[in-house]
Structure formats: C-alpha cells, structure tokens
CSV table of C-alpha atoms and ligand atoms in Angstrom, one decimal:
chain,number,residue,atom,x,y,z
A,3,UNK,CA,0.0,0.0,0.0
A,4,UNK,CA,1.1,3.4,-0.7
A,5,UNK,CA,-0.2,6.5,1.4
A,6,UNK,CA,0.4,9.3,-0.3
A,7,UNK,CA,0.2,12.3,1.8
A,8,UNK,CA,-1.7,15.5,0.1
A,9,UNK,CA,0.5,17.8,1.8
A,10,UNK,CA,3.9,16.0,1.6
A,11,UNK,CA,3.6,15.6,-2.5
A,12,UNK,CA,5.9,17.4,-4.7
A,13,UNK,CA,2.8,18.1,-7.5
A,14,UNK,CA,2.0,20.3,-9.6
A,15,UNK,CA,-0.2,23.1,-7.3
A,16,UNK,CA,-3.3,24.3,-9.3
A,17,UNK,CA,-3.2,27.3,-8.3
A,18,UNK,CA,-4.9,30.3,-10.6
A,19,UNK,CA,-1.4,31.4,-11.4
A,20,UNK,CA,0.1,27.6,-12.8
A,21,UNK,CA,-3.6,27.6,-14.4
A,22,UNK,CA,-2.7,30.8,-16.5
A,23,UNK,CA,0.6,29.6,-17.8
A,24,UNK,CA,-0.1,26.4,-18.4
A,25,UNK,CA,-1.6,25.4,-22.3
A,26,UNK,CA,-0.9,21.6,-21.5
A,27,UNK,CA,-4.3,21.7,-19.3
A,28,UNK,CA,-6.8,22.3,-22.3
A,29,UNK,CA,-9.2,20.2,-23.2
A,30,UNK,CA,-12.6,21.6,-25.0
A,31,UNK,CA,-12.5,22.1,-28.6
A,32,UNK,CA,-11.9,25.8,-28.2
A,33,UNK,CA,-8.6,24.9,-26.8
A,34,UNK,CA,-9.1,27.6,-24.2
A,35,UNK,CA,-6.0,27.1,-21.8
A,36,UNK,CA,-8.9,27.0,-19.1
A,37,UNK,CA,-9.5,23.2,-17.5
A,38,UNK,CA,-12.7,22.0,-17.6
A,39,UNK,CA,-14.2,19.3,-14.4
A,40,UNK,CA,-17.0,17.1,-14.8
A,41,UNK,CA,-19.2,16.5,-11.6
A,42,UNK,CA,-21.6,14.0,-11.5
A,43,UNK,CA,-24.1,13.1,-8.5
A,44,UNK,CA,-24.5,16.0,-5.8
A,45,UNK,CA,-25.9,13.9,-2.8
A,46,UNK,CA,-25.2,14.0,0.5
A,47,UNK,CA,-21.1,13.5,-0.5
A,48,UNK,CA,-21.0,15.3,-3.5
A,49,UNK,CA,-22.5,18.2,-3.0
A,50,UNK,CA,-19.7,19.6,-0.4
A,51,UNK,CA,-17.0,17.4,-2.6
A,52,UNK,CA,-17.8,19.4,-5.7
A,53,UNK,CA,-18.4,22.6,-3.5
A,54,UNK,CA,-14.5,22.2,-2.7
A,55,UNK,CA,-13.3,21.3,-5.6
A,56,UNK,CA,-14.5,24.5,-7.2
A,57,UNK,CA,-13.2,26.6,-4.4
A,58,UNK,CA,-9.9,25.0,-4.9
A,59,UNK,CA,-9.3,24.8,-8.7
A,60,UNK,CA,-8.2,27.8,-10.1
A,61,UNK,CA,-11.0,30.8,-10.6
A,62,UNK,CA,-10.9,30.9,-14.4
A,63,UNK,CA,-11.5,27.0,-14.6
A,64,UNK,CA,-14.9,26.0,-15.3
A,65,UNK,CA,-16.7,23.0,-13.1
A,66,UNK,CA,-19.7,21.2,-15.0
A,67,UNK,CA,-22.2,19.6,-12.8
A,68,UNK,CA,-25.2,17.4,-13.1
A,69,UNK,CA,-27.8,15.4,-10.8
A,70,UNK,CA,-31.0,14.0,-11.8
A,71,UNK,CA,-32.6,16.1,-8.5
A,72,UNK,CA,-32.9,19.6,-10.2
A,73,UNK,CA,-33.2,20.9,-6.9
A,74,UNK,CA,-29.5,20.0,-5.7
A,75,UNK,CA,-27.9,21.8,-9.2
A,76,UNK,CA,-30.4,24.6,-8.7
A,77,UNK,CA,-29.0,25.2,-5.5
A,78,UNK,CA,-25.3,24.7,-6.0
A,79,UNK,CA,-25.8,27.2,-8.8
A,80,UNK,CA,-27.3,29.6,-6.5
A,81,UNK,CA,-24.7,29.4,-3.8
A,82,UNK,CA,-21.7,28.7,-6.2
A,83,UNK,CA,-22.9,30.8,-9.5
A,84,UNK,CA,-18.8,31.7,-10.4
A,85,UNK,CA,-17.5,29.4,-13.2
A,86,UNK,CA,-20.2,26.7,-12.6
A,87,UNK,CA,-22.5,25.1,-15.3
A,88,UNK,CA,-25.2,22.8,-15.2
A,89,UNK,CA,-25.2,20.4,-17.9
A,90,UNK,CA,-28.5,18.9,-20.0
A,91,UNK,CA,-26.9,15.2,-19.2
A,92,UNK,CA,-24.0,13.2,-18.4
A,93,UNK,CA,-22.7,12.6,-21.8
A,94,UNK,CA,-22.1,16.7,-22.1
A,95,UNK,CA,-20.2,16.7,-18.7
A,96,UNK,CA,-18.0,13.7,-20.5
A,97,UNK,CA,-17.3,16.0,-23.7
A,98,UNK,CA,-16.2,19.2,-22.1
A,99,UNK,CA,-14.2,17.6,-19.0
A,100,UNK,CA,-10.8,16.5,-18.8
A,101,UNK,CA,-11.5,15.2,-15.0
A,102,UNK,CA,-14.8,13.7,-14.3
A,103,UNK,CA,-15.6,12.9,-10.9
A,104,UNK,CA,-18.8,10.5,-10.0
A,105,UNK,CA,-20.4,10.0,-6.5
A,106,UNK,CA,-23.4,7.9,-6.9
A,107,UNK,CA,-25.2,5.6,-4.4
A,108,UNK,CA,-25.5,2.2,-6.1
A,109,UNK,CA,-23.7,-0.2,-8.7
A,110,UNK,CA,-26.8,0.6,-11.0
A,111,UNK,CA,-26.6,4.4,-10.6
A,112,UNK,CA,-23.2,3.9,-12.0
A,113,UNK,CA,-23.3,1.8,-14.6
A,114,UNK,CA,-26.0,3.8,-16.6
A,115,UNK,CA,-24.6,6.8,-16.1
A,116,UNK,CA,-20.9,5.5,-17.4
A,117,UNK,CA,-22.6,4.0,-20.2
A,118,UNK,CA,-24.6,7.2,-21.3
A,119,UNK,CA,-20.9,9.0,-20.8
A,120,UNK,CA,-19.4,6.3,-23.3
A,121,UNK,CA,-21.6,5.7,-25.6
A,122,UNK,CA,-21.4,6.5,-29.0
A,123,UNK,CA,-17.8,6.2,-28.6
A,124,UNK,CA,-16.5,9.0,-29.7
A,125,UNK,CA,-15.5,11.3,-26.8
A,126,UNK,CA,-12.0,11.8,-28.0
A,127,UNK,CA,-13.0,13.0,-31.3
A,128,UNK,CA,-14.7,15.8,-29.5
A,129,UNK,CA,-12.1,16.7,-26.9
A,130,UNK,CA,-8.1,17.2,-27.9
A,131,UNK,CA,-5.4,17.6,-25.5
A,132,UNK,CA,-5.0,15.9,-21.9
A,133,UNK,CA,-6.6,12.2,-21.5
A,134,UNK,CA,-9.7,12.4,-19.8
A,135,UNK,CA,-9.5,10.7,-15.8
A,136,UNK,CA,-13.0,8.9,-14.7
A,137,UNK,CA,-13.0,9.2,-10.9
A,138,UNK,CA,-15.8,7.0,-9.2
A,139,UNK,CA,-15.9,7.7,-5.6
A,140,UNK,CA,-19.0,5.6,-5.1
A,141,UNK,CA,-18.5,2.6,-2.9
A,142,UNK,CA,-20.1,0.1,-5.5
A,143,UNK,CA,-18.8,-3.7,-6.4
A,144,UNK,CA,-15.6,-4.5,-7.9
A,145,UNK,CA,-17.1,-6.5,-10.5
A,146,UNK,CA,-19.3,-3.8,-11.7
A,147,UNK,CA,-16.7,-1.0,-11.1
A,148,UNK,CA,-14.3,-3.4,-13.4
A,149,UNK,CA,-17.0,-3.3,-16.2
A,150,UNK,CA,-17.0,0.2,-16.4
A,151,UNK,CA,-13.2,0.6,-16.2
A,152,UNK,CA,-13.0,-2.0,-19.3
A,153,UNK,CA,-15.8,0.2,-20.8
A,154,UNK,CA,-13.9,3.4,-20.5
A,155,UNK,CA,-10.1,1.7,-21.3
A,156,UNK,CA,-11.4,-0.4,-24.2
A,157,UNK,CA,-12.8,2.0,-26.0
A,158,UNK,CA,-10.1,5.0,-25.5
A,159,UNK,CA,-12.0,7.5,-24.5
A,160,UNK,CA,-10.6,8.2,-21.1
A,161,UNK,CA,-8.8,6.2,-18.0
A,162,UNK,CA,-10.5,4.9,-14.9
A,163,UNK,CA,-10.3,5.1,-11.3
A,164,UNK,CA,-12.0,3.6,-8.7
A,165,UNK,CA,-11.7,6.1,-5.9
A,166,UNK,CA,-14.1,4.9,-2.3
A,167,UNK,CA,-13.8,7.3,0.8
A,168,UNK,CA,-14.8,7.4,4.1
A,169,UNK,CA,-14.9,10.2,6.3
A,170,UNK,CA,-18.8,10.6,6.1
A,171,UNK,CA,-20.7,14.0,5.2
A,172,UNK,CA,-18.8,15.4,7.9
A,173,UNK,CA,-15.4,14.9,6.4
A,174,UNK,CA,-17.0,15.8,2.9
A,175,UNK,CA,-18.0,18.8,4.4
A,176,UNK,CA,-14.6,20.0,5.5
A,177,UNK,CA,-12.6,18.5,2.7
A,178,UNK,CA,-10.9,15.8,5.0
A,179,UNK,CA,-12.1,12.6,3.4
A,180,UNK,CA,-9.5,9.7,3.0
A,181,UNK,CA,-9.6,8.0,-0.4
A,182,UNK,CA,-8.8,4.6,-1.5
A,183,UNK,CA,-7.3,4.1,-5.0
A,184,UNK,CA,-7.3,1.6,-7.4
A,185,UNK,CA,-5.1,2.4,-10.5
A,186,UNK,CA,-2.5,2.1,-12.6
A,187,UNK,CA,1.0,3.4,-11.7
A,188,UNK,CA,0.7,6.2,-14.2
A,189,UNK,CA,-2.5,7.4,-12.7
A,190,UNK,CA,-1.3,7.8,-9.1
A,191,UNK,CA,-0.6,11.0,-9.3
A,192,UNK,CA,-2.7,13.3,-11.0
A,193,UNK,CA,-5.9,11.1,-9.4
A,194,UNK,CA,-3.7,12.1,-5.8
A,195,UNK,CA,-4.1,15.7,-7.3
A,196,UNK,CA,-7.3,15.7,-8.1
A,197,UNK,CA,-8.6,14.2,-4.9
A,198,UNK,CA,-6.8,16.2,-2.7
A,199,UNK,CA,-8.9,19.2,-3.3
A,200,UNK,CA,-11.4,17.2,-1.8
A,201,UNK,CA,-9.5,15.4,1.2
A,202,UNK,CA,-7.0,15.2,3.1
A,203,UNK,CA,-5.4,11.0,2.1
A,204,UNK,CA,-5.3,9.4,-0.7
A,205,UNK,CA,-4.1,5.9,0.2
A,206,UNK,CA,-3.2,3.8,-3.8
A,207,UNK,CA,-4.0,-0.2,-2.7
A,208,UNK,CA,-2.9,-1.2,-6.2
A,209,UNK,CA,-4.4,-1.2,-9.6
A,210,UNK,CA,-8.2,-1.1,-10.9
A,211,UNK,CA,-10.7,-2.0,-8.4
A,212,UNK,CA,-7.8,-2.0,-5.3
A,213,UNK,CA,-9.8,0.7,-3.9
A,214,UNK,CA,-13.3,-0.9,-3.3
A,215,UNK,CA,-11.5,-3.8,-2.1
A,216,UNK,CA,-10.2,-2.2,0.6
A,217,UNK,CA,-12.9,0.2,1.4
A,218,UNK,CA,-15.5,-3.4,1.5
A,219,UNK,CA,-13.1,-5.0,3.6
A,220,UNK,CA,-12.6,-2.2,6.5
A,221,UNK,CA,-16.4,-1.4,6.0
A,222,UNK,CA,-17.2,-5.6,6.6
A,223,UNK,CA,-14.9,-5.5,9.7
A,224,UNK,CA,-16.7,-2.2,11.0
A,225,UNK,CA,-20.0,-3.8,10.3
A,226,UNK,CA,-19.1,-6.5,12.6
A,227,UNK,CA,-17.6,-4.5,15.5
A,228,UNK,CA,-20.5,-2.5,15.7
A,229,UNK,CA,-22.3,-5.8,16.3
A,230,UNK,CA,-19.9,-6.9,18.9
A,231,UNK,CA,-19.7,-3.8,20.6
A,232,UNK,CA,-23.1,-3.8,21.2
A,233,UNK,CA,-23.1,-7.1,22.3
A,234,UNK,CA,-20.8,-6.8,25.2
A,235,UNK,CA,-22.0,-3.4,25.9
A,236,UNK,CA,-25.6,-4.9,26.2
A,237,UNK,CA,-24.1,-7.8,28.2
A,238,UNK,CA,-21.7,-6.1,30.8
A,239,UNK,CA,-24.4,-3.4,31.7
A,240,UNK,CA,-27.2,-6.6,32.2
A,241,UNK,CA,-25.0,-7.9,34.5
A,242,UNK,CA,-24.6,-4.5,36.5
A,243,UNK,CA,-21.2,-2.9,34.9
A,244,UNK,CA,-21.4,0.8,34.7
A,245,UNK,CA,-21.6,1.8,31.2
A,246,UNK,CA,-19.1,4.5,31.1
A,247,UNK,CA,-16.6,2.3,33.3
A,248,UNK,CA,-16.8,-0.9,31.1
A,249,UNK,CA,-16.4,1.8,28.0
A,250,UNK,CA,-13.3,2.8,29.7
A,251,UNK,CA,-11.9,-0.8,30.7
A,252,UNK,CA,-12.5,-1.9,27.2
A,253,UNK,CA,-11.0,1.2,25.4
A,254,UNK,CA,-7.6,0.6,27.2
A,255,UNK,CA,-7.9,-3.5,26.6
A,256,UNK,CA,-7.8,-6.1,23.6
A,257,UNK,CA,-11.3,-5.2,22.6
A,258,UNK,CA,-10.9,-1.8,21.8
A,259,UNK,CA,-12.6,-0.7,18.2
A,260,UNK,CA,-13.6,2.5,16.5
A,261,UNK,CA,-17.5,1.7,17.8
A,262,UNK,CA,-16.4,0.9,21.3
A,263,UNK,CA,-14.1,4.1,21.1
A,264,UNK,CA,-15.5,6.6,19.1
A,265,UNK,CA,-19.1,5.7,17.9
A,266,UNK,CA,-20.0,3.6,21.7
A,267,UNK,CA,-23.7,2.7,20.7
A,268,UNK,CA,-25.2,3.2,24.6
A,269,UNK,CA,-26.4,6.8,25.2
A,270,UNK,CA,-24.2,8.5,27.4
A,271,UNK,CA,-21.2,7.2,27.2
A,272,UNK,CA,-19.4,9.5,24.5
A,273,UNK,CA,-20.8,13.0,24.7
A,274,UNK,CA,-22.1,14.1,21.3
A,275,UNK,CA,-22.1,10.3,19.6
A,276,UNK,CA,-25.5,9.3,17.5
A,277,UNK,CA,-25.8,7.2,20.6
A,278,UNK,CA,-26.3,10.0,22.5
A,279,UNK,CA,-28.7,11.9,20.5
A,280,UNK,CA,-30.8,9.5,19.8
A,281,UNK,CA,-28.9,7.7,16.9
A,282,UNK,CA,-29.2,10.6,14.8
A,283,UNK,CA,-26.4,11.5,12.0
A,284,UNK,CA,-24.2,9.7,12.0
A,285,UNK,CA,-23.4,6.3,9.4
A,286,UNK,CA,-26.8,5.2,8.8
A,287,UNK,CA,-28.0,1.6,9.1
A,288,UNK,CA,-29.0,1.1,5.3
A,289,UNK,CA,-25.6,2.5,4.2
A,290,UNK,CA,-23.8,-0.4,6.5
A,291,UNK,CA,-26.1,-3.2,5.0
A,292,UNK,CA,-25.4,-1.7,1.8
A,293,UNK,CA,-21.8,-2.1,2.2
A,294,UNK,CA,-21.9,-5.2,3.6
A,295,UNK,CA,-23.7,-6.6,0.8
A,296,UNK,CA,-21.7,-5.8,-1.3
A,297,UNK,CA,-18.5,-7.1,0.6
A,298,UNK,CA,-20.2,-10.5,0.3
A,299,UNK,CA,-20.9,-10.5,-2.8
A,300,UNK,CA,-17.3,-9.7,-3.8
A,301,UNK,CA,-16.3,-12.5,-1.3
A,302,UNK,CA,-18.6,-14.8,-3.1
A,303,UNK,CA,-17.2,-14.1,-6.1
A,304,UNK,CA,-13.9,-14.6,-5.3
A,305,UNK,CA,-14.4,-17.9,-3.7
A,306,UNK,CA,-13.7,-16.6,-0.3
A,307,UNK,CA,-15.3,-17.9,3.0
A,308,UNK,CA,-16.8,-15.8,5.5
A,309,UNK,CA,-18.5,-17.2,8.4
A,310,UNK,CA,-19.6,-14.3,10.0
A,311,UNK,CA,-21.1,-12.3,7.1
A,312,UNK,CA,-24.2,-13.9,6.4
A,313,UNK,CA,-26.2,-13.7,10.1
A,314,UNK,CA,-24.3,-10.0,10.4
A,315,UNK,CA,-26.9,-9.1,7.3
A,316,UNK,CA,-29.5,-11.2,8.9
A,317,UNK,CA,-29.5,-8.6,11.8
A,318,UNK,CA,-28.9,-5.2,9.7
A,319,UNK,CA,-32.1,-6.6,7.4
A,320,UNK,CA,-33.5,-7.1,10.8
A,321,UNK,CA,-32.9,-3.7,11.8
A,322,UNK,CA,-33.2,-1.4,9.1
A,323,UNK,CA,-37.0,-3.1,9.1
A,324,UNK,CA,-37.4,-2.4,12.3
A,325,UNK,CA,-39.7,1.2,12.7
A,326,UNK,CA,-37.6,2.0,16.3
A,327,UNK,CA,-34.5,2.1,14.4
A,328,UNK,CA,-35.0,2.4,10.4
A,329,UNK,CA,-33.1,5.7,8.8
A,330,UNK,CA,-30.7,5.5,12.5
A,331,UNK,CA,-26.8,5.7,12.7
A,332,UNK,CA,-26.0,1.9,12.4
A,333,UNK,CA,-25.1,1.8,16.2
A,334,UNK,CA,-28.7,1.6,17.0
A,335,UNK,CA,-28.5,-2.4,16.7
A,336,UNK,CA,-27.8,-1.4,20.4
A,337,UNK,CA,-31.6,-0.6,21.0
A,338,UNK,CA,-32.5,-3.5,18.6
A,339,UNK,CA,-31.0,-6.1,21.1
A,340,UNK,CA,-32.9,-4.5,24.0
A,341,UNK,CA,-30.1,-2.5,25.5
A,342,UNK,CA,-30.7,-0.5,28.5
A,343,UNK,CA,-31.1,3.4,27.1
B,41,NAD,P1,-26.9,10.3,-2.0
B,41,NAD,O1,-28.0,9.3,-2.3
B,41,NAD,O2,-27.1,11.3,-1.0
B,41,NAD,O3,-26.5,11.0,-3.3
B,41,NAD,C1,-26.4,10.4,-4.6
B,41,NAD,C2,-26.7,11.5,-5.6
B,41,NAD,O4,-26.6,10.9,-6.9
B,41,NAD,C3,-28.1,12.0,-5.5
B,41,NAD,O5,-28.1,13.4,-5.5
B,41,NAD,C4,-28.8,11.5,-6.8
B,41,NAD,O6,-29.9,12.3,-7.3
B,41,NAD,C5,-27.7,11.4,-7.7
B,41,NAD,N1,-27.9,10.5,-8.9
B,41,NAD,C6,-28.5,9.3,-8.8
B,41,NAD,N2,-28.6,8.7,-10.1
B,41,NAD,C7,-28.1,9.7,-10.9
B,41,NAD,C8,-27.9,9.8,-12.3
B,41,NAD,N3,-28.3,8.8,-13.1
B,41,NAD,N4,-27.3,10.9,-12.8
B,41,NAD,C9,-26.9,11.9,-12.0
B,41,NAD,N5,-27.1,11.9,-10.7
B,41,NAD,C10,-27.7,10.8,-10.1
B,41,NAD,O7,-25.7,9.3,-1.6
B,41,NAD,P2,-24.4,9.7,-0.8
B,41,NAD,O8,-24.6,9.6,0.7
B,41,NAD,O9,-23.9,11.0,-1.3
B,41,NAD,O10,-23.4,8.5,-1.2
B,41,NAD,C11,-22.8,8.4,-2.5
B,41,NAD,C12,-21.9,7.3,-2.5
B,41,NAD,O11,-20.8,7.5,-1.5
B,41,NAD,C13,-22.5,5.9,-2.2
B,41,NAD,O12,-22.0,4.9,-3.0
B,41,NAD,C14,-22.2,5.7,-0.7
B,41,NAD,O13,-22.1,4.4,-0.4
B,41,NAD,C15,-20.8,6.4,-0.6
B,41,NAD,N6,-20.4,6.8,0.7
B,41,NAD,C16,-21.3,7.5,1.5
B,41,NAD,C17,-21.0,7.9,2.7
B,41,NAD,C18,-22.0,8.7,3.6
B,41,NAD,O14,-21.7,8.9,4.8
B,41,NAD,N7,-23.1,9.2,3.0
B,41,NAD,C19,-19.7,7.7,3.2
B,41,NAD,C20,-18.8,7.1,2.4
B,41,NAD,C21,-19.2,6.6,1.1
C-alpha cells in the first residue's frame, strides 16, 4: 500500500497562477487554456465534494455539474454561481471535462450513467489535448466497477479510477475525506491531485478495483464491530457494569474498536455520539447493510469464505425493518437487542 500524503507531495499546485501559464491543461474544442471538471451526483457526498473542488481549482476554470434532483444543481448554482455550469446530461459533462468525478449511491446508478458518458464512442474526437481521468468515488462492487473501467479503457475514451472514501458527510464537508485508490501506476498521481482538493489522504492499494477492495473489507470488519460492541456493551451493563466504566476498561484493553471508542452505541457514554442523540447522523443503518452486501458478494465471487457475514446481514435486514430504528446511525442495533437506554 502506498499512502500518499496531500501535503507532503511534490505536485504540480493548481493554483490560478500555474492555471494561466499552463496550455498543457486544455481540453474543450476551443482549446481555451482553461480546465474544464465534470461533476456528477451532488448527494449527501458530492455536493460539499464538488463545493471544494471548485473553491480550490483555479477561478478561471470551469466545473460542470449534473444530478438528476434539479433541486441540488439549482441550489449549487445559486450558492456557487462563479464558473459553474449545469449540464443537459451526463454525456455533455464527459465532452467538455478533462477530470470527471462521479459519486453515486448504487452499482446501477453507476453503470448507466458510465454508459450514457461512453456511448457512442467517440469522446475523444470531441475533446483534444489531456486524456480524460473517470473518478468513481461511489463505494459500488468491484465487479461492476471493473465493467466500467474496461468500458472506459477499451474503447479509448478516457482512464479509470476507482476512488471509495470514508470520512462521512462530515469529512466531505470539511474536505478531510480519505480516499482509497485503485489504479495504474501512471494514474497515481494526477488522481492524488485531483482528490486532494477534496481530502486530506489518498491511500493507492494497487491497480483497478484495489480501492473498493479495501474500502468493502474495512467497512465488513466495521460492520461486525458494531455488532460486537453492542453485544458486550448490552451484556456487561445486564450484568450491573457501569456503562461509562466498562467503556473505559474496554477502550484501554484487547477489545478496543472505533465503535467501542469513538461511535459507543449506549447513550451517554461519548458526549455528542449518535448514541447519545438518539442515533441521529451519523453512518446510517442502510448505508452499513449496503456495504456489507456488497463485501459478500465480492467474497462470493472470489471464492472466499466468511463465516460471520451472512447472520451479520441477517440482523442489519432485521434492523433497518425495524420502525424503532429504520433511517438511524447503524449503532442503534444497540436498542435492537434490548439494550438498557
Ligand atoms: P446520495 O443518495 O445522498 O447522493 C447520490 C446522488 O446521486 C443524488 O443526488 C442522486 O440524485 C444522484 N444520482 C442518482 N442517479 C443519478 C444519475 N443517473 N445521474 C446523475 N445523478 C444521479 O448518496 P451519498 O450519501 O452522497 O453517497 C454516495 C456514494 O458514496 C454511495 O456509494 C455511498 O455508499 C458512498 N459513501 C457515502 C458515505 C456517507 O456517509 N453518506 C460515506 C462514504 C461513502
């Protein structure tokens, strides 16, 4: 694994002033020296991703957006309305970008709107210059996310990267996600470039489809420490242990994790948690099925056993059902078990 640190990288800065001398970044047909970025999805990620990557490309650079909800390009428009333009469709966000960046929930989402970017294939005929980068930052399957690579590859009409994050809305927000790369060597660093304006790591696992596998493996493991944390949360304050002290005892022990630490599921014990207001915010419980899923599915695929996967969806099917917890941060399988609140 490489981490490559935005800060500590000797790149190219994009500053307004590199912009201006530099003819190598034109792309439309005009050959304007000005660079051209595609957006594509502004959900609950991409609208403060694409809200920081046009504050940080360079003024006279133009940033093309689109969302099936009108609503979220009508309002980026009206708080961003400098060097922003809402395209008709996809496919016109692929012809005038030389960067195109996609955040979109499901492998479905992303396969239709890659194929309405590729197809007819003639993209390149309608841009010149630099070779146009396809950043996915949804967390979709590999399988599907290698389809669309060998779409965009196959055809020439631009290179691929599969580009996960976590961080949450939060880190979105204040441009300190951490990405998770998967692509070729050459890629590396002008994807690093690109991402950076939107968060703080870029981490490069290896080539194509290296960066949902890592993201589905740390996301299966969280998925299963929540469970467990809940558990012996549940189970230690049933027997009379003082929530806050068993917290403690755990947190400075073998079974410390990111929910027993930072996201404890029992109200109380970390001041401003989703536990503690009522699982609000936070990761939600369809998201962590979601993720889950598809970590199994890629196990699956590959052959490789899990033994604990299966009844960990049993229960986030079971809870996501549930009316008491439905729409919560996914550490409410706390109040699904019965815990004490
Ligand atoms: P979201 O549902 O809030 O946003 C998705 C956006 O895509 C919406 O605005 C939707 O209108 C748009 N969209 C759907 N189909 C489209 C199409 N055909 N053309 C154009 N736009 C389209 O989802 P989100 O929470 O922003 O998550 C996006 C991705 O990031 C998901 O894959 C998710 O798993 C991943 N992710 C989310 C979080 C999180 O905390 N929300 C954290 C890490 C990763």
């Amino acid at each position: 694994m490489r981490a490559v640190s935005a800060i500590a990288l000797p790149l190219r800065r994009l500053t307004p002033a590199s912009a201006r001398q530099s003819s190598r970044r034109c792309f439309s047909s005009s050959q304007s020296v000005h660079a051209t970025w595609g957006f594509i999805g502004l959900g609950r990620m991409g609208y403060p991703m694409a809200r920081n990557l046009r504050a940080k490309i360079p003024v006279d650079d133009t940033l093309i957006i689109q969302d099936v909800n009108l609503e979220a390009t009508k309002k980026f428009l009206q708080e961003s309305p400098e060097g922003v333009i809402v395209a008709d469709n996809v496919r016109e966000v692929a012809e005038k970008s030389e960067a195109v960046i996609t955040v979109l929930p499901e492998p479905h989402h992303v396969q239709g709107v890659y194929k309405a970017m590729l197809q007819p294939p003639s993209l390149l005929k309608e841009g010149s210059g630099k070779e146009r980068i396809f950043i996915d930052c949804s967390t979709i399957d590999p399988t599907t996310s290698r389809e669309v690579a060998n779409a965009a590859h196959s055809s020439g009409q631009g290179k691929f990267v599969d580009a996960p994050m976590s961080g949450g809305v939060v880190g979105a927000q204040a441009g300190t996600l951490t990405f998770m790369i998967g692509a070729a060597p050459e890629l590396v660093e002008r994807a690093t470039e690109i991402l950076s304006m939107m968060g703080r790591r870029v981490l490069h696992l290896g080539e194509q489809g290296a960066g949902l596998h890592g993201k589905l493996a740390n996301n299966y493991l969280l998925a299963l420490n929540n469970i467990a944390t809940a558990e012996a949360m549940n189970m230690g304050i049933q027997w009379g242990l003082d929530p806050k002290a068993l917290a403690h005892m755990i947190n400075i022990s073998t079974g410390k994790c990111w929910p027993s630490e930072v996201n404890n599921p029992v109200p109380g014990v970390i001041e401003g948690s989703p536990a503690s207001r009522g699982y609000e915010g936070g990761f939600g419980v369809a998201l962590a099925n979601k993720d889950l899923k598809l970590a199994l599915r890629a196990a699956k695929d590959a052959g490789v056993k899990l033994s604990l996967g299966e009844h960990a969806k049993q229960l986030y099917d079971e809870v996501e059902a549930d009316p008491n917890c439905k729409g919560k941060d996914f550490s409410v399988v706390y109040r699904y078990l019965g815990g004490k609140e």
